[in-house]
Amino acid sequence: MWSPYLINKAALASLVCGLLVAPTSGCLPSISGDEVNVSEDSTSLEGSFQRLKDSHGSSTLGSVISESGIPVGDWERMYTFYSPVDGDDIDSALGTDTNWSGLPGDSDSAVQVFVGGGDVRYAFIDNHPRYGVGRNRYATPESLVRAVLDEQQTPLGKTTAWVIDIEEFG
């Protein structure tokens, strides 16, 4: 039988281990073992993309992500999953076995998933405007991100607007 003393000692050991290991192991707050809690949309990432669009410039996806300050950690690929999507669909596409929480149920958003070393490193809900890659495609930290002038059809006719294009593979 567990005594309160042993439970407190185990809790303290876990806390100390977490404080010592987490900063050096690339652990992220949104991930706990094989569980991923999908974060809310990042206004700082949207701001990084918007600055690139406003400047009509280009960068790498890794630089844009880094500038935004979102806690992605080390990652190799970014995938976009358009909602509604469930965790089994994401696991099947990525070859992972993860318990997902916080996935959106609407059809107006996407989930951006960052993967490194075969593990999910970070995931967040991406509402409009969305900046992602196509279905069954992925981007890397070295992917070129550029603002491009795009012709768009509106109810009032054709117009042009600056949009973000992310180099994708797959």
PDB file of C-alpha atoms in Angstrom:
ATOM      1  CA  MET A   1       0.000   0.000   0.000  1.00  0.00           C
ATOM      2  CA  TRP A   2       1.256   3.485  -0.856  1.00  0.00           C
ATOM      3  CA  SER A   3       1.865   5.839   2.026  1.00  0.00           C
ATOM      4  CA  PRO A   4       1.508   9.635   1.676  1.00  0.00           C
ATOM      5  CA  TYR A   5       5.261   9.874   2.330  1.00  0.00           C
ATOM      6  CA  LEU A   6       6.091   7.644  -0.665  1.00  0.00           C
ATOM      7  CA  ILE A   7       3.620   9.444  -2.915  1.00  0.00           C
ATOM      8  CA  ASN A   8       5.062  12.868  -1.983  1.00  0.00           C
ATOM      9  CA  LYS A   9       8.602  11.560  -2.477  1.00  0.00           C
ATOM     10  CA  ALA A  10       7.693  10.174  -5.922  1.00  0.00           C
ATOM     11  CA  ALA A  11       5.978  13.437  -6.882  1.00  0.00           C
ATOM     12  CA  LEU A  12       9.012  15.454  -5.804  1.00  0.00           C
ATOM     13  CA  ALA A  13      11.365  13.155  -7.741  1.00  0.00           C
ATOM     14  CA  SER A  14       9.185  13.504 -10.851  1.00  0.00           C
ATOM     15  CA  LEU A  15       9.148  17.284 -10.528  1.00  0.00           C
ATOM     16  CA  VAL A  16      12.923  17.521 -10.096  1.00  0.00           C
ATOM     17  CA  CYS A  17      13.506  15.138 -12.991  1.00  0.00           C
ATOM     18  CA  GLY A  18      11.137  17.157 -15.172  1.00  0.00           C
ATOM     19  CA  LEU A  19      12.881  20.411 -14.330  1.00  0.00           C
ATOM     20  CA  LEU A  20      16.309  18.961 -15.062  1.00  0.00           C
ATOM     21  CA  VAL A  21      15.487  16.923 -18.156  1.00  0.00           C
ATOM     22  CA  ALA A  22      12.781  18.923 -19.958  1.00  0.00           C
ATOM     23  CA  PRO A  23      14.887  21.971 -20.892  1.00  0.00           C
ATOM     24  CA  THR A  24      17.596  19.801 -22.445  1.00  0.00           C
ATOM     25  CA  SER A  25      15.449  17.150 -24.080  1.00  0.00           C
ATOM     26  CA  GLY A  26      13.356  19.344 -26.339  1.00  0.00           C
ATOM     27  CA  CYS A  27      10.172  18.515 -24.419  1.00  0.00           C
ATOM     28  CA  LEU A  28       7.322  20.853 -25.210  1.00  0.00           C
ATOM     29  CA  PRO A  29       4.352  21.838 -23.084  1.00  0.00           C
ATOM     30  CA  SER A  30       1.807  20.597 -25.634  1.00  0.00           C
ATOM     31  CA  ILE A  31       3.146  17.033 -25.596  1.00  0.00           C
ATOM     32  CA  SER A  32       3.241  14.527 -22.766  1.00  0.00           C
ATOM     33  CA  GLY A  33       4.557  11.106 -23.762  1.00  0.00           C
ATOM     34  CA  ASP A  34       2.301   9.805 -26.503  1.00  0.00           C
ATOM     35  CA  GLU A  35      -0.303  12.502 -25.878  1.00  0.00           C
ATOM     36  CA  VAL A  36      -0.666  15.719 -27.843  1.00  0.00           C
ATOM     37  CA  ASN A  37      -2.826  18.591 -26.680  1.00  0.00           C
ATOM     38  CA  VAL A  38      -3.471  20.673 -29.792  1.00  0.00           C
ATOM     39  CA  SER A  39      -2.761  24.337 -29.013  1.00  0.00           C
ATOM     40  CA  GLU A  40      -4.969  27.248 -30.014  1.00  0.00           C
ATOM     41  CA  ASP A  41      -4.232  29.358 -33.087  1.00  0.00           C
ATOM     42  CA  SER A  42      -1.056  31.423 -32.791  1.00  0.00           C
ATOM     43  CA  THR A  43      -1.476  35.154 -33.394  1.00  0.00           C
ATOM     44  CA  SER A  44       2.305  35.543 -33.260  1.00  0.00           C
ATOM     45  CA  LEU A  45       2.730  33.088 -36.153  1.00  0.00           C
ATOM     46  CA  GLU A  46      -0.025  34.838 -38.104  1.00  0.00           C
ATOM     47  CA  GLY A  47       1.857  38.099 -37.481  1.00  0.00           C
ATOM     48  CA  SER A  48       5.100  36.617 -38.829  1.00  0.00           C
ATOM     49  CA  PHE A  49       3.353  35.491 -42.016  1.00  0.00           C
ATOM     50  CA  GLN A  50       1.558  38.851 -42.326  1.00  0.00           C
ATOM     51  CA  ARG A  51       4.853  40.796 -42.059  1.00  0.00           C
ATOM     52  CA  LEU A  52       6.300  38.631 -44.829  1.00  0.00           C
ATOM     53  CA  LYS A  53       3.206  39.227 -46.964  1.00  0.00           C
ATOM     54  CA  ASP A  54       3.246  42.993 -46.316  1.00  0.00           C
ATOM     55  CA  SER A  55       6.915  43.202 -47.331  1.00  0.00           C
ATOM     56  CA  HIS A  56       6.253  41.109 -50.475  1.00  0.00           C
ATOM     57  CA  GLY A  57       9.319  39.160 -49.382  1.00  0.00           C
ATOM     58  CA  SER A  58      10.525  35.615 -48.876  1.00  0.00           C
ATOM     59  CA  SER A  59      12.093  33.559 -46.111  1.00  0.00           C
ATOM     60  CA  THR A  60      12.368  29.952 -44.981  1.00  0.00           C
ATOM     61  CA  LEU A  61       9.595  28.293 -43.019  1.00  0.00           C
ATOM     62  CA  GLY A  62      12.043  27.588 -40.201  1.00  0.00           C
ATOM     63  CA  SER A  63      12.840  31.307 -39.923  1.00  0.00           C
ATOM     64  CA  VAL A  64       9.158  32.279 -39.932  1.00  0.00           C
ATOM     65  CA  ILE A  65       8.393  29.706 -37.211  1.00  0.00           C
ATOM     66  CA  SER A  66      11.401  30.802 -35.149  1.00  0.00           C
ATOM     67  CA  GLU A  67      10.481  34.502 -35.457  1.00  0.00           C
ATOM     68  CA  SER A  68       6.973  33.756 -34.189  1.00  0.00           C
ATOM     69  CA  GLY A  69       8.264  32.250 -30.958  1.00  0.00           C
ATOM     70  CA  ILE A  70       5.886  29.277 -30.933  1.00  0.00           C
ATOM     71  CA  PRO A  71       7.475  26.391 -28.980  1.00  0.00           C
ATOM     72  CA  VAL A  72       7.958  23.914 -31.823  1.00  0.00           C
ATOM     73  CA  GLY A  73      11.434  22.717 -30.838  1.00  0.00           C
ATOM     74  CA  ASP A  74      13.422  20.571 -33.283  1.00  0.00           C
ATOM     75  CA  TRP A  75      11.265  19.565 -36.226  1.00  0.00           C
ATOM     76  CA  GLU A  76      11.765  18.077 -39.678  1.00  0.00           C
ATOM     77  CA  ARG A  77       8.356  18.321 -41.341  1.00  0.00           C
ATOM     78  CA  MET A  78       5.142  20.322 -41.056  1.00  0.00           C
ATOM     79  CA  TYR A  79       1.869  18.751 -42.173  1.00  0.00           C
ATOM     80  CA  THR A  80      -1.558  20.347 -42.573  1.00  0.00           C
ATOM     81  CA  PHE A  81      -4.731  18.418 -41.765  1.00  0.00           C
ATOM     82  CA  TYR A  82      -8.006  20.062 -42.740  1.00  0.00           C
ATOM     83  CA  SER A  83     -10.829  19.655 -40.253  1.00  0.00           C
ATOM     84  CA  PRO A  84     -12.893  17.963 -39.333  1.00  0.00           C
ATOM     85  CA  VAL A  85     -10.157  15.395 -38.700  1.00  0.00           C
ATOM     86  CA  ASP A  86      -9.696  12.858 -35.948  1.00  0.00           C
ATOM     87  CA  GLY A  87      -6.553  11.607 -34.279  1.00  0.00           C
ATOM     88  CA  ASP A  88      -6.699   8.225 -36.026  1.00  0.00           C
ATOM     89  CA  ASP A  89      -6.548   9.945 -39.429  1.00  0.00           C
ATOM     90  CA  ILE A  90      -3.520  11.986 -38.352  1.00  0.00           C
ATOM     91  CA  ASP A  91      -1.784   8.945 -36.833  1.00  0.00           C
ATOM     92  CA  SER A  92      -2.422   6.937 -39.997  1.00  0.00           C
ATOM     93  CA  ALA A  93      -0.903   9.647 -42.197  1.00  0.00           C
ATOM     94  CA  LEU A  94       2.112  10.213 -39.931  1.00  0.00           C
ATOM     95  CA  GLY A  95       2.745   6.621 -38.848  1.00  0.00           C
ATOM     96  CA  THR A  96       2.400   7.601 -35.188  1.00  0.00           C
ATOM     97  CA  ASP A  97       0.349   6.219 -32.308  1.00  0.00           C
ATOM     98  CA  THR A  98      -0.717   9.280 -30.358  1.00  0.00           C
ATOM     99  CA  ASN A  99      -3.613  10.248 -28.112  1.00  0.00           C
ATOM    100  CA  TRP A 100      -4.929  13.571 -29.425  1.00  0.00           C
ATOM    101  CA  SER A 101      -6.919  16.153 -27.483  1.00  0.00           C
ATOM    102  CA  GLY A 102      -8.175  19.558 -28.537  1.00  0.00           C
ATOM    103  CA  LEU A 103      -8.757  18.719 -32.206  1.00  0.00           C
ATOM    104  CA  PRO A 104     -11.286  21.099 -33.803  1.00  0.00           C
ATOM    105  CA  GLY A 105     -14.665  19.757 -34.854  1.00  0.00           C
ATOM    106  CA  ASP A 106     -15.523  22.528 -37.300  1.00  0.00           C
ATOM    107  CA  SER A 107     -14.777  22.630 -41.015  1.00  0.00           C
ATOM    108  CA  ASP A 108     -13.282  26.140 -41.066  1.00  0.00           C
ATOM    109  CA  SER A 109      -9.893  25.370 -39.569  1.00  0.00           C
ATOM    110  CA  ALA A 110      -6.870  23.174 -40.036  1.00  0.00           C
ATOM    111  CA  VAL A 111      -4.383  21.509 -37.710  1.00  0.00           C
ATOM    112  CA  GLN A 112      -0.703  22.186 -38.321  1.00  0.00           C
ATOM    113  CA  VAL A 113       1.442  19.318 -37.045  1.00  0.00           C
ATOM    114  CA  PHE A 114       5.220  19.504 -36.626  1.00  0.00           C
ATOM    115  CA  VAL A 115       7.104  16.193 -36.612  1.00  0.00           C
ATOM    116  CA  GLY A 116      10.728  15.409 -35.760  1.00  0.00           C
ATOM    117  CA  GLY A 117      12.492  12.107 -35.181  1.00  0.00           C
ATOM    118  CA  GLY A 118       9.264  10.227 -35.875  1.00  0.00           C
ATOM    119  CA  ASP A 119       7.427  12.000 -33.041  1.00  0.00           C
ATOM    120  CA  VAL A 120       4.887  14.792 -32.988  1.00  0.00           C
ATOM    121  CA  ARG A 121       6.691  17.854 -31.598  1.00  0.00           C
ATOM    122  CA  TYR A 122       3.894  20.427 -31.675  1.00  0.00           C
ATOM    123  CA  ALA A 123       0.401  20.889 -33.091  1.00  0.00           C
ATOM    124  CA  PHE A 124      -1.930  23.852 -33.251  1.00  0.00           C
ATOM    125  CA  ILE A 125      -5.295  24.846 -34.664  1.00  0.00           C
ATOM    126  CA  ASP A 126      -4.926  27.158 -37.660  1.00  0.00           C
ATOM    127  CA  ASN A 127      -7.969  29.362 -38.258  1.00  0.00           C
ATOM    128  CA  HIS A 128      -8.412  31.828 -41.117  1.00  0.00           C
ATOM    129  CA  PRO A 129      -6.172  33.052 -42.545  1.00  0.00           C
ATOM    130  CA  ARG A 130      -4.495  29.647 -42.792  1.00  0.00           C
ATOM    131  CA  TYR A 131      -0.906  29.173 -43.875  1.00  0.00           C
ATOM    132  CA  GLY A 132      -0.283  25.510 -44.609  1.00  0.00           C
ATOM    133  CA  VAL A 133       0.483  22.902 -47.226  1.00  0.00           C
ATOM    134  CA  GLY A 134      -1.768  20.764 -49.410  1.00  0.00           C
ATOM    135  CA  ARG A 135      -3.250  17.405 -48.508  1.00  0.00           C
ATOM    136  CA  ASN A 136      -0.702  14.582 -48.391  1.00  0.00           C
ATOM    137  CA  ARG A 137       2.114  17.135 -48.651  1.00  0.00           C
ATOM    138  CA  TYR A 138       4.636  18.516 -46.159  1.00  0.00           C
ATOM    139  CA  ALA A 139       7.054  21.394 -45.698  1.00  0.00           C
ATOM    140  CA  THR A 140      10.480  21.455 -44.055  1.00  0.00           C
ATOM    141  CA  PRO A 141      12.345  24.142 -42.094  1.00  0.00           C
ATOM    142  CA  GLU A 142      14.211  24.915 -45.341  1.00  0.00           C
ATOM    143  CA  SER A 143      10.995  25.300 -47.394  1.00  0.00           C
ATOM    144  CA  LEU A 144      10.811  28.635 -49.186  1.00  0.00           C
ATOM    145  CA  VAL A 145       7.978  30.853 -47.979  1.00  0.00           C
ATOM    146  CA  ARG A 146       7.172  33.781 -50.237  1.00  0.00           C
ATOM    147  CA  ALA A 147       4.549  36.395 -50.817  1.00  0.00           C
ATOM    148  CA  VAL A 148       3.090  36.098 -54.317  1.00  0.00           C
ATOM    149  CA  LEU A 149       0.537  38.167 -56.188  1.00  0.00           C
ATOM    150  CA  ASP A 150      -2.427  35.900 -56.888  1.00  0.00           C
ATOM    151  CA  GLU A 151      -5.459  36.444 -59.093  1.00  0.00           C
ATOM    152  CA  GLN A 152      -8.660  35.603 -57.238  1.00  0.00           C
ATOM    153  CA  GLN A 153     -12.278  35.363 -58.313  1.00  0.00           C
ATOM    154  CA  THR A 154     -14.759  37.302 -56.166  1.00  0.00           C
ATOM    155  CA  PRO A 155     -18.513  37.864 -56.576  1.00  0.00           C
ATOM    156  CA  LEU A 156     -17.637  41.250 -58.121  1.00  0.00           C
ATOM    157  CA  GLY A 157     -15.103  39.827 -60.585  1.00  0.00           C
ATOM    158  CA  LYS A 158     -11.412  39.091 -60.653  1.00  0.00           C
ATOM    159  CA  THR A 159      -8.991  40.806 -58.328  1.00  0.00           C
ATOM    160  CA  THR A 160      -5.393  40.348 -57.241  1.00  0.00           C
ATOM    161  CA  ALA A 161      -4.094  39.951 -53.709  1.00  0.00           C
ATOM    162  CA  TRP A 162      -0.838  39.084 -52.003  1.00  0.00           C
ATOM    163  CA  VAL A 163      -0.889  35.558 -50.585  1.00  0.00           C
ATOM    164  CA  ILE A 164       1.648  33.294 -48.881  1.00  0.00           C
ATOM    165  CA  ASP A 165       3.081  30.354 -50.828  1.00  0.00           C
ATOM    166  CA  ILE A 166       4.936  27.627 -48.896  1.00  0.00           C
ATOM    167  CA  GLU A 167       7.219  25.242 -50.794  1.00  0.00           C
ATOM    168  CA  GLU A 168       5.904  21.735 -50.259  1.00  0.00           C
ATOM    169  CA  PHE A 169       6.987  18.191 -50.984  1.00  0.00           C
ATOM    170  CA  GLY A 170       5.491  14.720 -51.155  1.00  0.00           C
TER     171      GLY A 170
END
